[in-house]
Amino acid sequence: MNRITAVPEEIYQDEVVLFLADRYHTTPRKVLGRFLEQNGHAPEAETEPFRLEENEMAILRDMLSGNHS
């Protein structure tokens, strides 16, 4: 499994990430932080009141692995 250790800065401004942030009423950084937590790259924080759905996780995995255009 590829471990994601750094999120490219431009990802925080991606329209998908911005959409998810709006959907969950949070910031792009919190969306990506939650993604890393759910994906096993960071310890889960009990303070985040949302969980990303599996399809959202798959989209973010593809984005961060460089498989999107």
PDB file of N, CA and C in Angstrom:
ATOM      1  N   MET A   1       0.848  -1.188   0.000  1.00  0.00           N
ATOM      2  CA  MET A   1       0.000   0.000   0.000  1.00  0.00           C
ATOM      3  C   MET A   1       0.886   1.240   0.000  1.00  0.00           C
ATOM      4  N   ASN A   2       0.529   2.186  -0.823  1.00  0.00           N
ATOM      5  CA  ASN A   2       1.266   3.443  -0.851  1.00  0.00           C
ATOM      6  C   ASN A   2       0.872   4.290   0.345  1.00  0.00           C
ATOM      7  N   ARG A   3       1.850   4.725   1.111  1.00  0.00           N
ATOM      8  CA  ARG A   3       1.586   5.574   2.275  1.00  0.00           C
ATOM      9  C   ARG A   3       1.648   7.030   1.827  1.00  0.00           C
ATOM     10  N   ILE A   4       0.635   7.777   2.150  1.00  0.00           N
ATOM     11  CA  ILE A   4       0.603   9.198   1.822  1.00  0.00           C
ATOM     12  C   ILE A   4       1.200   9.941   3.009  1.00  0.00           C
ATOM     13  N   THR A   5       2.307  10.632   2.766  1.00  0.00           N
ATOM     14  CA  THR A   5       2.949  11.324   3.871  1.00  0.00           C
ATOM     15  C   THR A   5       2.790  12.837   3.776  1.00  0.00           C
ATOM     16  N   ALA A   6       2.560  13.335   2.573  1.00  0.00           N
ATOM     17  CA  ALA A   6       2.392  14.779   2.400  1.00  0.00           C
ATOM     18  C   ALA A   6       1.291  15.030   1.374  1.00  0.00           C
ATOM     19  N   VAL A   7       0.478  16.011   1.649  1.00  0.00           N
ATOM     20  CA  VAL A   7      -0.591  16.384   0.730  1.00  0.00           C
ATOM     21  C   VAL A   7      -0.122  17.618  -0.036  1.00  0.00           C
ATOM     22  N   PRO A   8      -0.073  17.533  -1.381  1.00  0.00           N
ATOM     23  CA  PRO A   8       0.329  18.704  -2.160  1.00  0.00           C
ATOM     24  C   PRO A   8      -0.601  19.888  -1.877  1.00  0.00           C
ATOM     25  N   GLU A   9      -0.030  21.044  -1.736  1.00  0.00           N
ATOM     26  CA  GLU A   9      -0.791  22.246  -1.363  1.00  0.00           C
ATOM     27  C   GLU A   9      -1.946  22.529  -2.329  1.00  0.00           C
ATOM     28  N   GLU A  10      -1.764  22.265  -3.623  1.00  0.00           N
ATOM     29  CA  GLU A  10      -2.816  22.577  -4.599  1.00  0.00           C
ATOM     30  C   GLU A  10      -4.063  21.699  -4.411  1.00  0.00           C
ATOM     31  N   ILE A  11      -3.929  20.555  -3.758  1.00  0.00           N
ATOM     32  CA  ILE A  11      -5.076  19.683  -3.524  1.00  0.00           C
ATOM     33  C   ILE A  11      -6.118  20.383  -2.645  1.00  0.00           C
ATOM     34  N   TYR A  12      -5.657  21.237  -1.732  1.00  0.00           N
ATOM     35  CA  TYR A  12      -6.590  21.933  -0.840  1.00  0.00           C
ATOM     36  C   TYR A  12      -7.526  22.872  -1.602  1.00  0.00           C
ATOM     37  N   GLN A  13      -7.158  23.245  -2.821  1.00  0.00           N
ATOM     38  CA  GLN A  13      -7.994  24.130  -3.629  1.00  0.00           C
ATOM     39  C   GLN A  13      -8.730  23.402  -4.743  1.00  0.00           C
ATOM     40  N   ASP A  14      -8.596  22.072  -4.787  1.00  0.00           N
ATOM     41  CA  ASP A  14      -9.267  21.277  -5.811  1.00  0.00           C
ATOM     42  C   ASP A  14     -10.781  21.387  -5.621  1.00  0.00           C
ATOM     43  N   GLU A  15     -11.511  21.448  -6.733  1.00  0.00           N
ATOM     44  CA  GLU A  15     -12.965  21.638  -6.645  1.00  0.00           C
ATOM     45  C   GLU A  15     -13.664  20.500  -5.904  1.00  0.00           C
ATOM     46  N   VAL A  16     -13.154  19.286  -5.983  1.00  0.00           N
ATOM     47  CA  VAL A  16     -13.757  18.164  -5.261  1.00  0.00           C
ATOM     48  C   VAL A  16     -13.578  18.341  -3.755  1.00  0.00           C
ATOM     49  N   VAL A  17     -12.371  18.727  -3.343  1.00  0.00           N
ATOM     50  CA  VAL A  17     -12.092  18.932  -1.924  1.00  0.00           C
ATOM     51  C   VAL A  17     -12.929  20.098  -1.397  1.00  0.00           C
ATOM     52  N   LEU A  18     -13.029  21.156  -2.175  1.00  0.00           N
ATOM     53  CA  LEU A  18     -13.849  22.301  -1.780  1.00  0.00           C
ATOM     54  C   LEU A  18     -15.327  21.908  -1.677  1.00  0.00           C
ATOM     55  N   PHE A  19     -15.801  21.069  -2.597  1.00  0.00           N
ATOM     56  CA  PHE A  19     -17.178  20.581  -2.547  1.00  0.00           C
ATOM     57  C   PHE A  19     -17.421  19.788  -1.261  1.00  0.00           C
ATOM     58  N   LEU A  20     -16.480  18.876  -0.938  1.00  0.00           N
ATOM     59  CA  LEU A  20     -16.633  18.071   0.273  1.00  0.00           C
ATOM     60  C   LEU A  20     -16.597  18.936   1.525  1.00  0.00           C
ATOM     61  N   ALA A  21     -15.733  19.933   1.529  1.00  0.00           N
ATOM     62  CA  ALA A  21     -15.665  20.840   2.677  1.00  0.00           C
ATOM     63  C   ALA A  21     -17.004  21.559   2.855  1.00  0.00           C
ATOM     64  N   ASP A  22     -17.584  21.999   1.755  1.00  0.00           N
ATOM     65  CA  ASP A  22     -18.886  22.661   1.820  1.00  0.00           C
ATOM     66  C   ASP A  22     -19.969  21.684   2.278  1.00  0.00           C
ATOM     67  N   ARG A  23     -19.924  20.478   1.765  1.00  0.00           N
ATOM     68  CA  ARG A  23     -20.917  19.458   2.122  1.00  0.00           C
ATOM     69  C   ARG A  23     -20.906  19.155   3.618  1.00  0.00           C
ATOM     70  N   TYR A  24     -19.717  19.077   4.187  1.00  0.00           N
ATOM     71  CA  TYR A  24     -19.586  18.738   5.607  1.00  0.00           C
ATOM     72  C   TYR A  24     -19.446  19.969   6.503  1.00  0.00           C
ATOM     73  N   HIS A  25     -19.578  21.151   5.916  1.00  0.00           N
ATOM     74  CA  HIS A  25     -19.505  22.410   6.673  1.00  0.00           C
ATOM     75  C   HIS A  25     -18.199  22.510   7.465  1.00  0.00           C
ATOM     76  N   THR A  26     -17.091  22.299   6.759  1.00  0.00           N
ATOM     77  CA  THR A  26     -15.775  22.332   7.385  1.00  0.00           C
ATOM     78  C   THR A  26     -14.763  22.901   6.399  1.00  0.00           C
ATOM     79  N   THR A  27     -13.494  22.778   6.696  1.00  0.00           N
ATOM     80  CA  THR A  27     -12.440  23.316   5.835  1.00  0.00           C
ATOM     81  C   THR A  27     -11.827  22.205   4.984  1.00  0.00           C
ATOM     82  N   PRO A  28     -11.198  22.579   3.859  1.00  0.00           N
ATOM     83  CA  PRO A  28     -10.500  21.572   3.047  1.00  0.00           C
ATOM     84  C   PRO A  28      -9.432  20.814   3.851  1.00  0.00           C
ATOM     85  N   ARG A  29      -8.728  21.496   4.737  1.00  0.00           N
ATOM     86  CA  ARG A  29      -7.703  20.827   5.554  1.00  0.00           C
ATOM     87  C   ARG A  29      -8.319  19.766   6.458  1.00  0.00           C
ATOM     88  N   LYS A  30      -9.488  20.046   7.009  1.00  0.00           N
ATOM     89  CA  LYS A  30     -10.145  19.056   7.874  1.00  0.00           C
ATOM     90  C   LYS A  30     -10.667  17.877   7.055  1.00  0.00           C
ATOM     91  N   VAL A  31     -11.126  18.141   5.839  1.00  0.00           N
ATOM     92  CA  VAL A  31     -11.575  17.046   4.963  1.00  0.00           C
ATOM     93  C   VAL A  31     -10.395  16.117   4.676  1.00  0.00           C
ATOM     94  N   LEU A  32      -9.264  16.689   4.296  1.00  0.00           N
ATOM     95  CA  LEU A  32      -8.109  15.850   3.981  1.00  0.00           C
ATOM     96  C   LEU A  32      -7.526  15.206   5.228  1.00  0.00           C
ATOM     97  N   GLY A  33      -7.602  15.891   6.352  1.00  0.00           N
ATOM     98  CA  GLY A  33      -7.168  15.284   7.603  1.00  0.00           C
ATOM     99  C   GLY A  33      -8.024  14.079   7.944  1.00  0.00           C
ATOM    100  N   ARG A  34      -9.328  14.227   7.748  1.00  0.00           N
ATOM    101  CA  ARG A  34     -10.245  13.117   8.011  1.00  0.00           C
ATOM    102  C   ARG A  34      -9.973  11.971   7.058  1.00  0.00           C
ATOM    103  N   PHE A  35      -9.682  12.295   5.800  1.00  0.00           N
ATOM    104  CA  PHE A  35      -9.326  11.269   4.818  1.00  0.00           C
ATOM    105  C   PHE A  35      -8.102  10.480   5.290  1.00  0.00           C
ATOM    106  N   LEU A  36      -7.074  11.192   5.730  1.00  0.00           N
ATOM    107  CA  LEU A  36      -5.865  10.513   6.200  1.00  0.00           C
ATOM    108  C   LEU A  36      -6.165   9.644   7.422  1.00  0.00           C
ATOM    109  N   GLU A  37      -7.005  10.120   8.309  1.00  0.00           N
ATOM    110  CA  GLU A  37      -7.392   9.335   9.488  1.00  0.00           C
ATOM    111  C   GLU A  37      -8.120   8.059   9.077  1.00  0.00           C
ATOM    112  N   GLN A  38      -9.128   8.208   8.228  1.00  0.00           N
ATOM    113  CA  GLN A  38      -9.918   7.057   7.808  1.00  0.00           C
ATOM    114  C   GLN A  38      -9.118   6.079   6.968  1.00  0.00           C
ATOM    115  N   ASN A  39      -8.089   6.573   6.289  1.00  0.00           N
ATOM    116  CA  ASN A  39      -7.269   5.742   5.422  1.00  0.00           C
ATOM    117  C   ASN A  39      -6.121   5.084   6.193  1.00  0.00           C
ATOM    118  N   GLY A  40      -6.038   5.363   7.498  1.00  0.00           N
ATOM    119  CA  GLY A  40      -5.030   4.732   8.327  1.00  0.00           C
ATOM    120  C   GLY A  40      -3.679   5.405   8.330  1.00  0.00           C
ATOM    121  N   HIS A  41      -3.606   6.641   7.856  1.00  0.00           N
ATOM    122  CA  HIS A  41      -2.338   7.369   7.798  1.00  0.00           C
ATOM    123  C   HIS A  41      -2.152   8.316   8.972  1.00  0.00           C
ATOM    124  N   ALA A  42      -3.155   8.416   9.823  1.00  0.00           N
ATOM    125  CA  ALA A  42      -3.085   9.285  11.002  1.00  0.00           C
ATOM    126  C   ALA A  42      -4.043   8.706  12.040  1.00  0.00           C
ATOM    127  N   PRO A  43      -3.760   8.913  13.316  1.00  0.00           N
ATOM    128  CA  PRO A  43      -4.693   8.425  14.338  1.00  0.00           C
ATOM    129  C   PRO A  43      -6.035   9.151  14.224  1.00  0.00           C
ATOM    130  N   GLU A  44      -7.121   8.421  14.415  1.00  0.00           N
ATOM    131  CA  GLU A  44      -8.452   9.022  14.306  1.00  0.00           C
ATOM    132  C   GLU A  44      -8.724   9.961  15.466  1.00  0.00           C
ATOM    133  N   ALA A  45      -9.232  11.129  15.138  1.00  0.00           N
ATOM    134  CA  ALA A  45      -9.611  12.124  16.146  1.00  0.00           C
ATOM    135  C   ALA A  45     -11.102  11.995  16.409  1.00  0.00           C
ATOM    136  N   GLU A  46     -11.464  11.942  17.638  1.00  0.00           N
ATOM    137  CA  GLU A  46     -12.882  11.831  17.995  1.00  0.00           C
ATOM    138  C   GLU A  46     -13.626  13.149  17.801  1.00  0.00           C
ATOM    139  N   THR A  47     -12.907  14.235  17.583  1.00  0.00           N
ATOM    140  CA  THR A  47     -13.539  15.547  17.516  1.00  0.00           C
ATOM    141  C   THR A  47     -14.205  15.845  16.180  1.00  0.00           C
ATOM    142  N   GLU A  48     -13.831  15.151  15.117  1.00  0.00           N
ATOM    143  CA  GLU A  48     -14.428  15.426  13.808  1.00  0.00           C
ATOM    144  C   GLU A  48     -15.812  14.792  13.736  1.00  0.00           C
ATOM    145  N   PRO A  49     -16.846  15.594  13.483  1.00  0.00           N
ATOM    146  CA  PRO A  49     -18.215  15.087  13.527  1.00  0.00           C
ATOM    147  C   PRO A  49     -18.677  14.413  12.239  1.00  0.00           C
ATOM    148  N   PHE A  50     -17.786  14.135  11.314  1.00  0.00           N
ATOM    149  CA  PHE A  50     -18.208  13.516  10.062  1.00  0.00           C
ATOM    150  C   PHE A  50     -17.255  12.400   9.666  1.00  0.00           C
ATOM    151  N   ARG A  51     -17.774  11.489   8.852  1.00  0.00           N
ATOM    152  CA  ARG A  51     -16.961  10.442   8.238  1.00  0.00           C
ATOM    153  C   ARG A  51     -17.214  10.523   6.742  1.00  0.00           C
ATOM    154  N   LEU A  52     -16.141  10.406   5.975  1.00  0.00           N
ATOM    155  CA  LEU A  52     -16.265  10.409   4.522  1.00  0.00           C
ATOM    156  C   LEU A  52     -16.847   9.074   4.076  1.00  0.00           C
ATOM    157  N   GLU A  53     -17.679   9.125   3.055  1.00  0.00           N
ATOM    158  CA  GLU A  53     -18.261   7.913   2.495  1.00  0.00           C
ATOM    159  C   GLU A  53     -17.214   7.205   1.647  1.00  0.00           C
ATOM    160  N   GLU A  54     -17.413   5.911   1.400  1.00  0.00           N
ATOM    161  CA  GLU A  54     -16.415   5.125   0.665  1.00  0.00           C
ATOM    162  C   GLU A  54     -16.153   5.671  -0.731  1.00  0.00           C
ATOM    163  N   ASN A  55     -17.192   6.140  -1.425  1.00  0.00           N
ATOM    164  CA  ASN A  55     -16.967   6.700  -2.761  1.00  0.00           C
ATOM    165  C   ASN A  55     -16.127   7.985  -2.687  1.00  0.00           C
ATOM    166  N   GLU A  56     -16.327   8.779  -1.640  1.00  0.00           N
ATOM    167  CA  GLU A  56     -15.519   9.991  -1.454  1.00  0.00           C
ATOM    168  C   GLU A  56     -14.072   9.610  -1.147  1.00  0.00           C
ATOM    169  N   MET A  57     -13.898   8.570  -0.330  1.00  0.00           N
ATOM    170  CA  MET A  57     -12.553   8.086  -0.014  1.00  0.00           C
ATOM    171  C   MET A  57     -11.841   7.627  -1.289  1.00  0.00           C
ATOM    172  N   ALA A  58     -12.556   6.911  -2.155  1.00  0.00           N
ATOM    173  CA  ALA A  58     -11.961   6.415  -3.396  1.00  0.00           C
ATOM    174  C   ALA A  58     -11.533   7.571  -4.298  1.00  0.00           C
ATOM    175  N   ILE A  59     -12.360   8.592  -4.393  1.00  0.00           N
ATOM    176  CA  ILE A  59     -12.028   9.765  -5.212  1.00  0.00           C
ATOM    177  C   ILE A  59     -10.769  10.441  -4.673  1.00  0.00           C
ATOM    178  N   LEU A  60     -10.710  10.637  -3.364  1.00  0.00           N
ATOM    179  CA  LEU A  60      -9.540  11.283  -2.770  1.00  0.00           C
ATOM    180  C   LEU A  60      -8.289  10.413  -2.906  1.00  0.00           C
ATOM    181  N   ARG A  61      -8.430   9.095  -2.774  1.00  0.00           N
ATOM    182  CA  ARG A  61      -7.279   8.198  -2.982  1.00  0.00           C
ATOM    183  C   ARG A  61      -6.720   8.371  -4.384  1.00  0.00           C
ATOM    184  N   ASP A  62      -7.612   8.389  -5.381  1.00  0.00           N
ATOM    185  CA  ASP A  62      -7.169   8.575  -6.765  1.00  0.00           C
ATOM    186  C   ASP A  62      -6.478   9.919  -6.958  1.00  0.00           C
ATOM    187  N   MET A  63      -7.055  10.963  -6.382  1.00  0.00           N
ATOM    188  CA  MET A  63      -6.462  12.300  -6.508  1.00  0.00           C
ATOM    189  C   MET A  63      -5.054  12.337  -5.931  1.00  0.00           C
ATOM    190  N   LEU A  64      -4.895  11.769  -4.745  1.00  0.00           N
ATOM    191  CA  LEU A  64      -3.621  11.853  -4.055  1.00  0.00           C
ATOM    192  C   LEU A  64      -2.576  10.881  -4.591  1.00  0.00           C
ATOM    193  N   SER A  65      -3.021   9.874  -5.341  1.00  0.00           N
ATOM    194  CA  SER A  65      -2.048   8.957  -5.942  1.00  0.00           C
ATOM    195  C   SER A  65      -1.617   9.447  -7.315  1.00  0.00           C
ATOM    196  N   GLY A  66      -2.198  10.566  -7.760  1.00  0.00           N
ATOM    197  CA  GLY A  66      -1.813  11.132  -9.048  1.00  0.00           C
ATOM    198  C   GLY A  66      -2.552  10.541 -10.220  1.00  0.00           C
ATOM    199  N   ASN A  67      -3.657   9.830  -9.976  1.00  0.00           N
ATOM    200  CA  ASN A  67      -4.411   9.186 -11.040  1.00  0.00           C
ATOM    201  C   ASN A  67      -5.568  10.020 -11.553  1.00  0.00           C
ATOM    202  N   HIS A  68      -5.532  11.309 -11.325  1.00  0.00           N
ATOM    203  CA  HIS A  68      -6.619  12.155 -11.849  1.00  0.00           C
ATOM    204  C   HIS A  68      -6.025  13.144 -12.832  1.00  0.00           C
ATOM    205  N   SER A  69      -6.904  13.751 -13.645  1.00  0.00           N
ATOM    206  CA  SER A  69      -6.411  14.724 -14.630  1.00  0.00           C
ATOM    207  C   SER A  69      -6.791  16.124 -14.272  1.00  0.00           C
TER     208      SER A  69
END
